[in-house]
Amino acid sequence: MAVLSSISSLVSYYRLFFTFMAFFFSGLIFLSSRSKRPNLPPGPRGWPLVGNLFQFVRSGKPFFEYIEDLRAKYGPIFTVKMGTRTLIVVSDGKLAHEALIERGALFANRPPETPTRAIFSCNKSTVNAAVYGPMWRSLRRNMVQNMLNTSKIKVFRNVREAAMDKLIDRLKTEAESNNGVVHVLKNARFAFFCILLTMCFGSEMSEEATEKMDQIMKSVLISLEPKIDDYLPILYPFFSKKRKRVLEVRREQVNYMVPLIEKRREVLQNPGSDKKAISFSYLDTLFDLEIEGRKQSLTNEELVTLCSEFLNGGTDTTATAVEWGIAQLIANPDVQSKLYEEIKSTVGNRKVDEKDIENMVYLQAVLKELLRKHPPTYFVLTHATLEPTKLAGYDIPTNANVEFFSHAIGEDPKLWTNPEKFDPDRFISGKEDADITGVTGVKMIPFGVGRRICPGLGLATVHLQLMFARMVQEFEWTAYPKDSKLDFTWNLEFTVVMKNHLRAMIRPRV
């Protein structure tokens, strides 16, 4: 997903430039490409140097639609050349299982970072970006064992409860001042971000500090949007102004976050000095972390990078799921009613607690169907192989970006009955099911699968279940304007969100 996340933002004025560059370099490329080529999966014939980049821009379609058209023509595995990058797109559950589960170690690497991403990942010093090896093992083991296991997640139970109470209060206040209308994504995103900030730095921040941090994180995501030189490195010298802006954003990020890091160091060295501090945070696990194969501790810049990954990784993805989920509950009032009845029968008139969620079978089915139908990103994070190999009889070079199309797998009619329909009952009837981890088979991969599966899967599930339970328990959700038909058209902003961000009518249930 790293390369694909915002590729559709490339603008059409590059068309003439691509044409010129293609003709200019065609002779050179032809002369240098006479060596034996690998037997790549089929795909559209590209231009010299630019590959299919020019064809994609000329199509006038969002990237996912362009890929859907190619999938219909070339099948479940095909190749797209985007400048100097080779993308091998896989949209078949069995092939995904073979690659990521059966041969997981071989497909567990990451391709080279773009220059901009290398800056913000501190040269691949994050769980998601790290090369499959000692650095990745150390960082992931620390995150999973010391932060995201079940017992550690429970440590922050009070933090989640407080954030959910604030969310409900914010929704009530907004509805009272706006004739019952609320913004779903904005409020969900703020709640998740507050939780993760506290988990990361070990202290609840003021609303002003939270908004400042959020602004910085958004600036980072904007800076990561692809640029033409990401695909045509020969143009790198012509983008000095954009590189300067990227470095400015990075400096702002580091300058704002390092004092927060140092403040947490002081709290640990002087227990009781900060009455608002909590006993444990993600940052605590990083201060003395030993990385396999190196002697020095993580630098402040690496700590900034890892904290940013923790915040960004769990905010937009879960908030996006909430927006799509509330939209589906509005479009399917019978599902909303059934979910409310389960909540009511489980807890009565008291507030939903995290322990109650374990007994809510229909809630779990609703969220599973939501993640099947609306994975936060249509591609999981990009994979690469450790050595040249084959998949489905085709060559997979080590320098290729192997992309798994989660949207296509989750709506594959060979795997699902009426995949277009939002139907949580498919998981209740026993006729259909899916292992979300992919171990027993790949039918949906909202969190990825295999060795690079999202380490925050358990935390994200708790967050989503709790927020949906509280939101449905407190409010009845209906369309705005009243009786209007919801537009399920999507748009790409870091994650796949609703093109027209959801505004809904809420009515308190009590």
XYZ file of C-alpha atoms in Angstrom:
510
model
C 0.000 0.000 0.000
C 2.993 2.316 0.571
C 3.341 3.097 -3.145
C -0.347 2.789 -4.008
C -1.873 4.735 -1.139
C -2.178 8.058 -3.020
C -1.130 7.271 -6.574
C -4.422 8.520 -8.006
C -3.439 12.071 -7.025
C -1.084 12.381 -9.992
C -2.440 15.198 -12.127
C -3.209 15.169 -15.801
C -0.740 17.862 -16.821
C 1.965 15.210 -16.774
C 0.506 13.670 -19.945
C 2.481 15.722 -22.440
C 5.577 15.353 -20.323
C 5.249 11.576 -20.314
C 4.829 11.547 -24.074
C 7.950 13.605 -24.610
C 10.026 11.551 -22.207
C 8.798 8.298 -23.708
C 9.903 9.243 -27.215
C 13.160 10.787 -26.032
C 14.302 7.705 -24.172
C 12.714 5.020 -26.329
C 15.837 4.404 -28.385
C 18.063 4.224 -25.331
C 15.774 1.864 -23.464
C 15.342 -0.369 -26.498
C 19.092 -0.768 -26.885
C 19.578 -1.553 -23.195
C 16.722 -4.027 -22.868
C 17.829 -6.792 -25.211
C 18.928 -9.044 -22.369
C 16.651 -11.890 -21.363
C 13.582 -10.614 -19.575
C 11.825 -12.389 -16.697
C 8.545 -14.136 -17.368
C 6.387 -11.635 -15.509
C 2.618 -12.021 -15.150
C 0.700 -10.571 -18.125
C -0.204 -6.920 -18.262
C -0.625 -3.942 -20.564
C 2.286 -3.081 -22.805
C 3.948 0.060 -21.528
C 5.993 2.871 -22.963
C 9.748 2.966 -22.585
C 10.845 4.532 -19.304
C 7.358 5.519 -18.089
C 5.771 2.068 -18.391
C 1.986 2.295 -17.906
C 2.112 5.574 -15.991
C 1.056 7.572 -19.034
C -1.756 5.132 -19.832
C -3.069 5.338 -16.285
C -3.172 9.140 -16.346
C -4.826 9.155 -19.750
C -7.529 6.794 -18.511
C -8.882 9.561 -16.295
C -9.868 6.960 -13.694
C -8.934 6.571 -10.045
C -6.163 4.033 -9.681
C -8.367 1.335 -8.150
C -10.799 1.515 -11.057
C -7.898 1.348 -13.501
C -6.660 -1.770 -11.682
C -10.164 -3.292 -11.734
C -10.257 -2.892 -15.520
C -6.896 -4.613 -15.841
C -7.988 -7.417 -13.527
C -11.013 -8.094 -15.715
C -8.721 -8.382 -18.731
C -5.624 -10.100 -17.352
C -6.915 -12.201 -14.474
C -5.977 -12.692 -10.805
C -2.279 -11.863 -11.192
C -0.893 -9.250 -13.559
C 1.883 -6.689 -13.970
C 1.733 -2.916 -14.160
C 4.818 -0.815 -14.810
C 4.745 2.572 -13.105
C 7.897 4.282 -14.259
C 10.857 2.362 -12.889
C 8.666 0.413 -10.461
C 7.195 -2.947 -11.347
C 3.893 -3.703 -9.621
C 2.657 -7.298 -9.536
C -0.992 -7.215 -8.483
C -2.536 -10.309 -6.840
C -6.317 -10.447 -6.394
C -6.874 -14.147 -5.701
C -7.292 -15.550 -2.188
C -5.520 -18.833 -2.921
C -2.507 -17.070 -4.421
C -2.424 -14.684 -1.461
C -2.482 -17.649 0.923
C 0.294 -19.395 -0.977
C 2.493 -16.314 -0.959
C 1.839 -14.870 2.489
C 1.100 -18.002 4.559
C 2.607 -21.056 2.880
C 5.703 -19.150 1.714
C 5.419 -16.295 4.183
C 9.089 -15.750 4.933
C 9.976 -15.456 1.257
C 7.326 -12.775 0.619
C 7.867 -10.914 3.909
C 10.221 -8.219 2.662
C 9.506 -4.613 1.677
C 10.596 -2.895 -1.536
C 12.933 0.112 -1.461
C 11.433 3.290 -0.022
C 10.906 6.400 -2.092
C 13.225 9.289 -1.089
C 10.406 11.025 0.787
C 9.283 7.921 2.640
C 12.883 7.184 3.572
C 12.987 10.522 5.393
C 9.848 9.881 7.425
C 10.625 6.224 8.095
C 14.148 7.172 9.196
C 15.563 4.840 6.549
C 13.132 1.992 7.214
C 13.308 2.160 11.007
C 9.633 1.288 11.545
C 7.690 -1.912 12.045
C 5.876 -1.558 8.731
C 8.762 -0.368 6.570
C 11.714 -2.303 7.987
C 13.491 -4.855 5.836
C 12.644 -8.409 6.904
C 15.489 -9.045 9.307
C 16.926 -8.105 12.724
C 15.543 -4.550 12.897
C 12.049 -5.687 11.943
C 12.110 -8.617 14.380
C 13.189 -6.391 17.262
C 10.666 -3.641 16.597
C 7.730 -5.929 15.928
C 8.449 -8.212 18.877
C 8.577 -5.189 21.146
C 5.304 -3.761 19.839
C 3.415 -7.044 20.010
C 4.770 -8.456 23.274
C 5.205 -5.254 25.263
C 2.360 -3.111 23.985
C -0.319 -4.870 21.953
C -0.827 -8.199 23.712
C -4.134 -8.770 25.478
C -2.901 -7.934 28.980
C -1.251 -4.676 27.890
C -4.313 -3.607 25.923
C -6.363 -4.020 29.109
C -4.050 -1.572 30.910
C -5.589 1.238 28.847
C -9.183 0.238 29.434
C -9.937 3.390 31.437
C -8.388 5.531 28.704
C -10.741 4.019 26.129
C -13.760 4.398 28.382
C -12.987 8.080 28.983
C -12.490 8.681 25.253
C -15.816 7.010 24.433
C -17.605 9.140 27.041
C -16.094 12.254 25.481
C -17.125 11.055 22.026
C -20.735 10.654 23.104
C -20.679 14.102 24.717
C -19.182 15.660 21.571
C -21.842 14.053 19.402
C -24.625 15.256 21.706
C -23.250 18.804 21.763
C -22.814 18.917 17.996
C -26.310 17.532 17.413
C -27.894 20.042 19.794
C -26.296 22.955 17.963
C -26.896 21.567 14.469
C -30.481 20.276 14.436
C -29.428 16.712 15.142
C -26.755 16.508 12.432
C -23.229 15.265 13.190
C -20.009 14.560 11.276
C -19.094 10.910 11.742
C -15.506 10.612 10.524
C -14.230 13.753 12.241
C -15.573 12.763 15.659
C -14.507 9.110 15.419
C -11.040 10.102 14.276
C -10.575 12.536 17.169
C -11.586 9.886 19.716
C -9.174 7.281 18.358
C -6.356 9.818 18.116
C -6.809 10.834 21.761
C -6.613 7.193 22.873
C -3.457 6.525 20.875
C -1.766 9.722 22.065
C -2.243 8.679 25.671
C -1.090 5.139 24.934
C 1.973 6.449 23.116
C 3.191 9.177 25.484
C 1.689 8.057 28.795
C -0.234 11.229 29.515
C -3.529 12.751 28.454
C -2.907 15.864 26.370
C -4.898 19.062 26.232
C -7.238 19.558 23.311
C -4.920 22.265 21.950
C -1.887 19.960 22.065
C -3.926 17.132 20.537
C -5.020 19.308 17.625
C -1.444 20.502 17.060
C -0.168 16.929 16.973
C -2.987 15.946 14.636
C -2.087 18.808 12.304
C 1.532 17.643 12.200
C 0.524 14.056 11.483
C -1.706 15.217 8.639
C 1.163 17.274 7.199
C 3.315 14.149 7.237
C 0.677 12.145 5.370
C 0.292 14.893 2.773
C 4.062 14.960 2.294
C 4.008 11.221 1.624
C 1.727 11.584 -1.380
C 3.623 10.291 -4.430
C 5.548 12.585 -6.697
C 6.543 12.009 -10.277
C 10.202 11.531 -9.301
C 9.164 8.599 -7.097
C 8.502 6.713 -10.323
C 11.046 8.454 -12.540
C 14.131 9.062 -10.374
C 15.890 10.732 -13.296
C 13.684 13.769 -12.559
C 14.815 14.007 -8.938
C 16.850 17.230 -9.466
C 13.730 19.056 -10.703
C 11.807 18.679 -7.447
C 14.068 20.583 -5.057
C 11.262 22.858 -3.788
C 9.087 19.905 -2.835
C 12.013 18.199 -1.144
C 12.658 21.387 0.814
C 9.035 21.375 2.002
C 9.311 17.706 2.993
C 12.376 18.487 5.112
C 10.532 21.400 6.744
C 7.659 19.102 7.723
C 10.100 16.558 9.103
C 11.860 19.231 11.187
C 8.520 20.440 12.538
C 7.573 16.873 13.417
C 10.852 16.220 15.232
C 10.930 19.599 16.992
C 7.407 19.139 18.352
C 7.692 15.521 19.419
C 11.183 15.399 20.949
C 10.151 17.582 23.951
C 7.249 15.178 24.575
C 9.711 12.297 24.498
C 12.057 14.048 26.915
C 9.141 14.875 29.214
C 8.294 11.176 29.424
C 11.932 10.360 30.236
C 11.770 12.790 33.159
C 8.537 11.234 34.423
C 10.125 7.784 34.438
C 13.214 9.105 36.209
C 11.125 11.035 38.758
C 7.991 9.011 39.570
C 5.147 11.147 40.840
C 6.427 14.327 39.217
C 3.471 14.393 36.816
C 0.165 13.633 38.484
C -1.585 13.187 35.117
C 0.887 10.604 33.839
C -0.161 6.969 33.629
C 2.076 4.081 34.602
C 2.881 2.712 31.161
C 3.223 3.839 27.534
C 4.510 2.647 24.172
C 7.378 5.101 24.474
C 8.519 3.380 27.675
C 9.113 0.172 25.732
C 11.347 1.959 23.229
C 13.769 3.822 25.500
C 15.952 0.838 26.336
C 14.998 -1.414 23.442
C 17.864 -3.542 22.194
C 17.969 -3.971 18.422
C 19.482 -7.184 17.142
C 22.843 -6.564 15.546
C 23.469 -3.056 16.879
C 24.795 -1.650 20.125
C 23.332 1.848 20.315
C 19.845 2.672 21.560
C 17.207 4.228 19.354
C 17.900 7.873 18.538
C 15.385 10.640 19.178
C 14.612 10.799 15.456
C 13.932 7.068 15.421
C 11.696 7.453 18.477
C 9.775 10.230 16.694
C 9.365 7.957 13.692
C 8.102 4.980 15.718
C 5.678 7.110 17.735
C 4.344 8.628 14.514
C 3.846 5.168 13.057
C 1.904 4.139 16.161
C -0.370 7.202 15.912
C -0.979 7.143 12.166
C -1.363 3.385 11.940
C -4.330 3.200 14.274
C -6.183 6.461 13.665
C -7.354 6.863 10.082
C -7.856 3.151 9.434
C -10.238 2.651 12.358
C -12.008 5.990 11.885
C -12.602 5.120 8.236
C -14.178 1.824 9.268
C -16.538 3.681 11.602
C -17.674 6.023 8.833
C -18.459 3.149 6.462
C -20.036 1.152 9.278
C -22.440 3.881 10.370
C -23.351 4.432 6.704
C -24.216 0.748 6.366
C -26.310 0.814 9.548
C -28.255 3.754 8.131
C -28.695 2.037 4.765
C -29.714 -1.194 6.515
C -32.002 -0.176 9.414
C -32.869 -3.807 10.102
C -29.206 -4.473 10.879
C -29.083 -1.422 13.150
C -32.221 -2.536 14.990
C -30.928 -6.070 15.441
C -27.624 -4.766 16.767
C -29.367 -2.443 19.216
C -31.548 -5.276 20.476
C -28.478 -7.412 21.126
C -26.844 -4.568 23.064
C -30.024 -3.952 25.037
C -30.503 -7.614 25.897
C -26.858 -7.956 26.938
C -26.409 -4.910 29.194
C -29.920 -3.610 29.904
C -29.866 0.074 30.811
C -26.269 0.339 31.944
C -23.415 1.575 29.765
C -21.681 -0.971 27.546
C -18.436 -2.249 29.016
C -15.564 -3.889 27.161
C -16.291 -7.185 28.878
C -19.819 -7.147 27.444
C -18.516 -7.146 23.887
C -17.287 -10.734 24.194
C -20.921 -11.855 24.433
C -22.197 -9.810 21.473
C -22.119 -12.263 18.604
C -24.051 -10.074 16.200
C -21.802 -7.075 16.874
C -18.804 -9.192 15.952
C -20.573 -10.344 12.770
C -21.395 -6.741 11.817
C -17.767 -5.673 12.179
C -16.476 -8.695 10.288
C -18.850 -7.957 7.417
C -17.819 -4.311 7.532
C -14.135 -5.200 7.180
C -14.919 -7.623 4.358
C -16.968 -5.065 2.479
C -14.943 -1.961 3.323
C -11.299 -2.740 4.110
C -9.617 0.507 5.225
C -7.199 0.287 2.313
C -7.862 -1.519 -0.949
C -4.298 -2.842 -0.994
C -2.401 -4.179 2.001
C 1.056 -2.746 2.594
C 3.389 -3.568 -0.256
C 5.354 -6.818 -0.098
C 8.573 -7.855 -1.801
C 10.468 -11.134 -2.000
C 13.791 -11.919 -0.368
C 14.989 -13.659 -3.523
C 13.682 -14.286 -7.034
C 10.831 -16.793 -7.026
C 7.706 -17.829 -8.886
C 3.996 -17.436 -8.192
C 1.300 -18.983 -10.398
C 4.105 -20.009 -12.760
C 5.366 -16.440 -13.250
C 8.673 -14.898 -12.216
C 8.617 -12.563 -9.210
C 11.813 -10.465 -9.123
C 13.156 -9.203 -5.802
C 12.785 -5.583 -6.894
C 9.070 -5.882 -7.716
C 6.305 -4.408 -5.591
C 3.936 -7.296 -4.838
C 0.487 -5.806 -4.186
C -2.407 -7.782 -2.696
C -5.781 -6.349 -3.729
C -7.830 -6.791 -0.554
C -10.944 -5.170 -2.009
C -11.134 -7.705 -4.847
C -10.550 -10.675 -2.542
C -13.250 -9.562 -0.104
C -15.798 -9.294 -2.919
C -14.793 -12.359 -4.916
C -18.008 -14.166 -5.983
C -16.088 -17.464 -5.951
C -15.554 -16.975 -2.214
C -18.737 -15.209 -1.135
C -22.475 -15.432 -1.803
C -23.860 -12.096 -2.977
C -20.603 -10.314 -2.105
C -22.040 -6.900 -3.029
C -24.621 -7.177 -0.258
C -23.873 -6.005 3.271
C -25.079 -9.039 5.201
C -23.734 -9.759 8.713
C -26.042 -12.784 8.930
C -23.710 -14.649 6.576
C -21.437 -15.102 9.612
C -24.288 -16.068 11.945
C -25.882 -18.760 9.787
C -22.713 -20.819 9.681
C -22.868 -21.066 5.898
C -19.988 -18.630 5.421
C -17.029 -17.598 7.504
C -13.500 -16.338 7.173
C -10.352 -16.509 9.241
C -9.372 -12.850 9.424
C -5.758 -13.865 10.112
C -5.692 -15.890 6.888
C -4.040 -18.934 8.483
C -6.729 -21.405 7.391
C -7.424 -19.622 4.106
C -7.593 -16.127 2.661
C -11.095 -14.787 1.979
C -10.604 -11.268 3.343
C -7.447 -9.417 4.361
C -8.298 -6.038 5.921
C -5.229 -6.272 8.190
C -3.001 -8.226 5.843
C -2.009 -11.794 6.715
C 1.119 -13.759 7.434
C 4.314 -12.491 9.007
C 3.531 -8.895 8.084
C -0.030 -8.942 9.393
C -0.908 -5.678 11.145
C 0.370 -5.949 14.736
C -2.504 -3.713 15.862
C -5.254 -6.099 14.757
C -6.332 -6.890 18.316
C -6.329 -3.255 19.436
C -8.218 -2.096 16.353
C -10.867 -4.761 16.925
C -11.399 -3.662 20.523
C -11.613 -0.012 19.478
C -14.136 -0.680 16.725
C -16.331 -2.991 18.764
C -16.465 -0.610 21.703
C -17.163 2.481 19.608
C -19.926 0.833 17.578
C -21.558 -0.564 20.700
C -21.532 2.807 22.440
C -22.689 4.781 19.379
C -25.589 2.435 18.653
C -26.551 2.138 22.316
C -26.761 5.910 22.702
C -28.240 6.993 19.363
C -30.509 5.980 16.546
C -28.751 6.817 13.273
C -30.632 8.010 10.177
C -29.788 9.662 6.878
C -29.228 13.357 6.381
C -31.086 14.901 4.653
C -33.988 12.822 5.928
C -34.936 9.849 3.715
C -32.083 10.599 1.305
C -30.149 7.758 -0.309
C -26.580 7.391 0.866
C -23.771 7.765 -1.645
C -21.313 4.894 -1.194
C -18.851 6.303 -3.731
C -15.344 6.159 -2.316
C -12.401 8.518 -2.373
C -8.738 7.996 -1.532
C -7.271 10.080 1.235
C -4.620 8.046 3.102
C -7.379 5.444 3.542
C -10.443 4.684 1.409
C -13.124 7.036 2.738
C -16.580 8.037 1.578
C -16.303 10.573 -1.248
C -18.890 12.734 0.496
C -17.982 12.467 4.156
C -20.908 11.138 6.135
C -23.164 13.568 7.950
C -25.932 11.777 9.809
C -28.951 12.530 11.950
C -28.862 11.173 15.475
C -31.627 10.820 18.018
C -30.881 9.851 21.628
C -32.478 6.508 22.502
C -33.266 7.532 26.086
